């Protein structure tokens, strides 16, 4: 068992699962290596390095990855299923980030995701919320694609008139649900009851909705918030999808591309 002075390397093809009390100095996961935590985090005294196609399954109640320094390849993967907060402190940049939870989550700060953001939750009403009153206004950037298999992505949860929540997606947005009853994958400016403020979704590429739902809000108790979706590419909506303008405020859909 490593001590706090030891270097740990997880090689290609290796899968490591840690229980309570795992410690080391520096931790490196090579390409095609896998590390998964229990509900107790790993203590890394110095740096965490994830190479391309390396996976870190963060199942702990700690929203941040272990370590004081992070070297995450843009094609590495962090699978977050533990804390209701995602990232924080100096850990706000990721390669590919996968949210896989059975309850809602919110970023711990302004996220920068160099790869893709993938939402694969247990139900449509499990929301990755861009910000809440407890966090204040936040703005997040995804340099790759946003892919929603199940669950919801929103800009603001609950909210107040002064809040601004922004998602900047430089690639495409895929809202995908290919099995009945459909509509389990969703995206929109607001979630929860009486949502207020300004929610903005900027999409550089296409918005592709297959069996999913584009919505103003998620709650039957709609709020007065104002939503804006700016789309640089094409918009496609198949026969199993729908659009729900369930909000008391306005939702603007703007085609801002030059094509």
Short mmCIF file of C-alpha atoms in Angstrom, two decimals:
data_model
loop_
_atom_site.label_atom_id
_atom_site.label_comp_id
_atom_site.label_asym_id
_atom_site.label_seq_id
_atom_site.Cartn_x
_atom_site.Cartn_y
_atom_site.Cartn_z
CA UNK A 1 0.00 0.00 0.00
CA UNK A 2 1.57 3.34 -1.03
CA UNK A 3 2.54 5.93 1.56
CA UNK A 4 2.31 9.71 1.24
CA UNK A 5 5.88 9.73 -0.12
CA UNK A 6 5.31 7.21 -2.94
CA UNK A 7 4.72 7.77 -6.64
CA UNK A 8 1.78 5.84 -8.13
CA UNK A 9 1.39 5.04 -11.84
CA UNK A 10 -1.63 3.20 -13.23
CA UNK A 11 -0.54 1.71 -16.53
CA UNK A 12 -2.50 1.10 -19.74
CA UNK A 13 -5.00 -1.70 -19.29
CA UNK A 14 -4.93 -1.51 -15.49
CA UNK A 15 -8.03 -0.79 -13.39
CA UNK A 16 -7.59 0.33 -9.78
CA UNK A 17 -10.32 0.81 -7.17
CA UNK A 18 -9.45 2.55 -3.90
CA UNK A 19 -11.04 2.05 -0.52
CA UNK A 20 -10.74 4.25 2.57
CA UNK A 21 -7.36 5.76 3.40
CA UNK A 22 -5.59 5.59 0.02
CA UNK A 23 -2.67 8.05 -0.12
CA UNK A 24 0.30 8.85 -2.37
CA UNK A 25 2.57 11.70 -3.43
CA UNK A 26 1.98 12.03 -7.20
CA UNK A 27 -0.63 10.02 -9.09
CA UNK A 28 -0.50 9.38 -12.85
CA UNK A 29 -3.04 7.43 -14.92
CA UNK A 30 -1.65 6.44 -18.32
CA UNK A 31 -3.72 6.18 -21.50
CA UNK A 32 -6.33 3.39 -21.21
CA UNK A 33 -5.83 3.18 -17.46
CA UNK A 34 -8.72 3.46 -14.99
CA UNK A 35 -8.91 4.72 -11.41
CA UNK A 36 -12.15 4.60 -9.41
CA UNK A 37 -12.60 5.84 -5.87
CA UNK A 38 -14.93 4.59 -3.18
CA UNK A 39 -17.02 7.16 -1.33
CA UNK A 40 -13.76 8.16 0.37
CA UNK A 41 -11.40 10.29 -1.71
CA UNK A 42 -7.77 9.49 -2.48
CA UNK A 43 -5.26 11.81 -0.80
CA UNK A 44 -2.69 13.02 -3.35
CA UNK A 45 -0.04 15.24 -1.78
CA UNK A 46 1.18 16.83 -5.02
CA UNK A 47 -0.10 16.32 -8.57
CA UNK A 48 -2.73 14.31 -10.45
CA UNK A 49 -2.03 13.54 -14.13
CA UNK A 50 -4.54 11.97 -16.52
CA UNK A 51 -3.27 11.09 -19.99
CA UNK A 52 -5.42 10.84 -23.13
CA UNK A 53 -8.15 8.16 -22.75
CA UNK A 54 -7.38 7.77 -19.03
CA UNK A 55 -10.45 7.55 -16.77
CA UNK A 56 -10.97 8.84 -13.24
CA UNK A 57 -14.28 7.82 -11.63
CA UNK A 58 -14.92 10.33 -8.85
CA UNK A 59 -17.52 8.67 -6.64
CA UNK A 60 -16.66 10.61 -3.49
CA UNK A 61 -18.52 13.37 -1.66
CA UNK A 62 -15.57 15.66 -2.45
CA UNK A 63 -16.38 17.77 -5.53
CA UNK A 64 -12.72 18.35 -6.37
CA UNK A 65 -10.20 15.87 -7.71
CA UNK A 66 -7.39 14.98 -5.30
CA UNK A 67 -4.12 16.86 -5.44
CA UNK A 68 -2.77 20.41 -5.53
CA UNK A 69 -1.89 20.44 -9.23
CA UNK A 70 -3.81 18.95 -12.15
CA UNK A 71 -2.58 17.90 -15.57
CA UNK A 72 -5.64 16.63 -17.41
CA UNK A 73 -5.20 15.84 -21.10
CA UNK A 74 -8.03 17.32 -23.24
CA UNK A 75 -8.96 13.74 -24.15
CA UNK A 76 -8.92 12.39 -20.59
CA UNK A 77 -12.19 11.51 -18.83
CA UNK A 78 -13.51 12.41 -15.39
CA UNK A 79 -16.74 10.60 -14.53
CA UNK A 80 -18.50 12.47 -11.72
CA UNK A 81 -21.12 10.60 -9.71
CA UNK A 82 -20.46 11.59 -6.10
CA UNK A 83 -20.85 15.14 -4.84
CA UNK A 84 -23.73 17.42 -5.79
CA UNK A 85 -21.07 20.03 -6.59
CA UNK A 86 -18.74 19.48 -9.55
CA UNK A 87 -15.22 20.90 -9.26
CA UNK A 88 -14.09 23.94 -7.31
CA UNK A 89 -11.01 25.76 -6.12
CA UNK A 90 -8.18 25.12 -8.57
CA UNK A 91 -10.02 22.16 -10.12
CA UNK A 92 -12.34 23.86 -12.63
CA UNK A 93 -10.74 22.62 -15.88
CA UNK A 94 -11.40 19.18 -17.32
CA UNK A 95 -10.73 17.20 -20.46
CA UNK A 96 -13.94 15.26 -21.09
CA UNK A 97 -16.41 15.50 -18.20
CA UNK A 98 -19.18 12.93 -17.71
CA UNK A 99 -21.98 13.65 -15.21
CA UNK A 100 -23.60 10.38 -14.07
CA UNK A 101 -25.78 10.99 -11.01
CA UNK A 102 -29.14 10.13 -9.45
CA UNK A 103 -29.58 13.65 -8.01
CA UNK A 104 -28.97 17.17 -9.27
CA UNK A 105 -25.56 18.82 -9.44
CA UNK A 106 -24.14 22.31 -9.89
CA UNK A 107 -20.64 23.51 -10.87
CA UNK A 108 -18.35 24.69 -8.08
CA UNK A 109 -17.18 27.63 -10.22
CA UNK A 110 -16.83 28.68 -13.86
CA UNK A 111 -16.00 25.44 -15.67
CA UNK A 112 -13.70 25.12 -18.67
CA UNK A 113 -14.12 21.77 -20.41
CA UNK A 114 -11.56 21.21 -23.17
CA UNK A 115 -13.31 18.12 -24.56
CA UNK A 116 -16.96 17.06 -24.38
CA UNK A 117 -19.53 17.42 -21.61
CA UNK A 118 -21.64 14.25 -21.42
CA UNK A 119 -24.82 13.98 -19.32
CA UNK A 120 -25.92 10.43 -18.50
CA UNK A 121 -28.07 10.67 -15.37
CA UNK A 122 -30.73 8.30 -14.05
CA UNK A 123 -33.81 10.33 -15.01
CA UNK A 124 -34.99 13.37 -16.96
CA UNK A 125 -35.50 15.42 -13.79
CA UNK A 126 -31.88 14.99 -12.64
CA UNK A 127 -30.47 18.37 -13.65
CA UNK A 128 -26.95 19.70 -14.16
CA UNK A 129 -27.68 23.30 -13.20
CA UNK A 130 -25.38 26.05 -14.45
CA UNK A 131 -25.90 28.13 -11.31
CA UNK A 132 -28.11 28.61 -8.24
CA UNK A 133 -28.57 31.45 -5.75
CA UNK A 134 -26.00 29.79 -3.49
CA UNK A 135 -23.36 29.98 -6.27
CA UNK A 136 -24.35 33.31 -7.82
CA UNK A 137 -23.99 34.02 -11.54
CA UNK A 138 -21.73 31.64 -13.44
CA UNK A 139 -20.48 31.13 -17.00
CA UNK A 140 -19.16 27.82 -18.37
CA UNK A 141 -17.37 26.90 -21.60
CA UNK A 142 -17.34 23.55 -23.39
CA UNK A 143 -14.79 23.53 -26.21
CA UNK A 144 -16.12 20.25 -27.62
CA UNK A 145 -19.71 18.97 -27.79
CA UNK A 146 -22.50 18.77 -25.23
CA UNK A 147 -24.12 15.32 -25.38
CA UNK A 148 -27.23 14.61 -23.29
CA UNK A 149 -28.34 10.97 -23.10
CA UNK A 150 -30.58 11.28 -20.02
CA UNK A 151 -31.18 14.18 -17.65
CA UNK A 152 -31.36 17.94 -18.10
CA UNK A 153 -28.89 20.79 -18.59
CA UNK A 154 -30.10 24.22 -17.45
CA UNK A 155 -28.53 27.64 -16.99
CA UNK A 156 -30.27 28.68 -13.75
CA UNK A 157 -31.99 26.73 -10.99
CA UNK A 158 -34.49 28.70 -8.85
CA UNK A 159 -32.68 32.01 -9.38
CA UNK A 160 -33.37 35.65 -8.63
CA UNK A 161 -33.72 38.68 -10.94
CA UNK A 162 -30.01 39.54 -10.77
CA UNK A 163 -28.66 36.10 -11.70
CA UNK A 164 -27.06 35.33 -15.07
CA UNK A 165 -26.23 31.76 -16.07
CA UNK A 166 -24.35 31.06 -19.33
CA UNK A 167 -23.37 27.91 -21.19
CA UNK A 168 -20.95 28.44 -24.09
CA UNK A 169 -20.83 25.32 -26.27
CA UNK A 170 -18.28 25.74 -29.05
CA UNK A 171 -19.20 22.47 -30.79
CA UNK A 172 -22.55 20.76 -31.32
CA UNK A 173 -25.31 20.01 -28.83
CA UNK A 174 -26.91 16.53 -29.04
CA UNK A 175 -30.13 15.90 -27.10
CA UNK A 176 -30.59 12.16 -27.60
CA UNK A 177 -33.21 9.68 -26.41
CA UNK A 178 -33.75 6.77 -28.79
CA UNK A 179 -36.16 4.67 -26.72
CA UNK A 180 -39.78 5.10 -25.67
CA UNK A 181 -41.26 7.00 -23.88
CA UNK A 182 -38.64 9.50 -25.18
CA UNK A 183 -38.08 13.07 -23.85
CA UNK A 184 -35.73 11.88 -21.07
CA UNK A 185 -32.93 14.10 -22.39
CA UNK A 186 -33.55 17.85 -22.08
CA UNK A 187 -31.96 21.29 -22.34
CA UNK A 188 -33.22 24.77 -21.51
CA UNK A 189 -32.47 28.04 -19.71
CA UNK A 190 -34.29 27.21 -16.44
CA UNK A 191 -35.09 24.45 -13.99
CA UNK A 192 -37.00 24.20 -10.71
CA UNK A 193 -39.84 26.37 -9.47
CA UNK A 194 -40.15 30.12 -9.99
CA UNK A 195 -36.85 30.40 -11.90
CA UNK A 196 -35.75 33.98 -12.48
CA UNK A 197 -32.83 35.87 -13.96
CA UNK A 198 -31.23 35.55 -17.40
CA UNK A 199 -30.21 32.17 -18.85
CA UNK A 200 -28.13 32.12 -22.03
CA UNK A 201 -27.10 29.11 -24.13
CA UNK A 202 -24.58 29.91 -26.88
CA UNK A 203 -24.08 27.06 -29.38
CA UNK A 204 -21.34 27.43 -31.96
CA UNK A 205 -22.34 24.35 -33.97
CA UNK A 206 -25.60 22.48 -34.53
CA UNK A 207 -28.47 21.69 -32.18
CA UNK A 208 -29.51 18.10 -32.92
CA UNK A 209 -32.56 16.84 -31.00
CA UNK A 210 -33.43 13.15 -31.44
CA UNK A 211 -36.13 12.01 -29.04
CA UNK A 212 -35.29 14.81 -26.60
CA UNK A 213 -36.80 18.08 -25.49
CA UNK A 214 -35.85 21.75 -25.75
CA UNK A 215 -37.63 23.69 -23.01
CA UNK A 216 -38.02 27.05 -21.39
CA UNK A 217 -38.26 25.62 -17.87
CA UNK A 218 -38.86 22.32 -16.11
CA UNK A 219 -41.30 23.10 -13.35
CA UNK A 220 -45.09 23.25 -13.36
CA UNK A 221 -44.59 26.34 -11.17
CA UNK A 222 -43.07 28.44 -13.93
CA UNK A 223 -41.04 31.57 -13.21
CA UNK A 224 -40.51 34.95 -14.91
CA UNK A 225 -36.91 34.39 -16.04
CA UNK A 226 -35.71 35.38 -19.51
CA UNK A 227 -33.95 32.81 -21.70
CA UNK A 228 -31.83 33.22 -24.83
CA UNK A 229 -30.55 30.47 -27.13
CA UNK A 230 -28.04 31.64 -29.75
CA UNK A 231 -27.39 29.02 -32.45
CA UNK A 232 -24.53 29.27 -34.89
CA UNK A 233 -25.34 26.15 -36.90
CA UNK A 234 -28.38 24.14 -37.93
CA UNK A 235 -31.36 23.07 -35.83
CA UNK A 236 -32.93 19.64 -36.30
CA UNK A 237 -35.83 18.17 -34.35
CA UNK A 238 -37.08 14.65 -35.13
CA UNK A 239 -40.58 13.21 -34.84
CA UNK A 240 -40.02 11.87 -31.29
CA UNK A 241 -38.87 15.25 -29.90
CA UNK A 242 -40.68 18.37 -28.73
CA UNK A 243 -40.30 21.99 -27.65
CA UNK A 244 -41.89 23.13 -24.37
CA UNK A 245 -42.18 26.88 -23.72
CA UNK A 246 -43.15 26.31 -20.09
CA UNK A 247 -42.06 29.63 -18.59
CA UNK A 248 -43.74 32.92 -17.70
CA UNK A 249 -40.81 34.88 -19.12
CA UNK A 250 -39.60 35.15 -22.70
CA UNK A 251 -37.42 32.62 -24.50
CA UNK A 252 -35.62 33.91 -27.61
CA UNK A 253 -34.21 31.53 -30.21
CA UNK A 254 -31.69 33.35 -32.40
CA UNK A 255 -29.96 32.01 -35.50
CA UNK A 256 -26.65 33.85 -35.37
CA UNK A 257 -24.61 31.89 -37.95
CA UNK A 258 -23.53 33.24 -41.34
CA UNK A 259 -24.36 30.10 -43.36
#
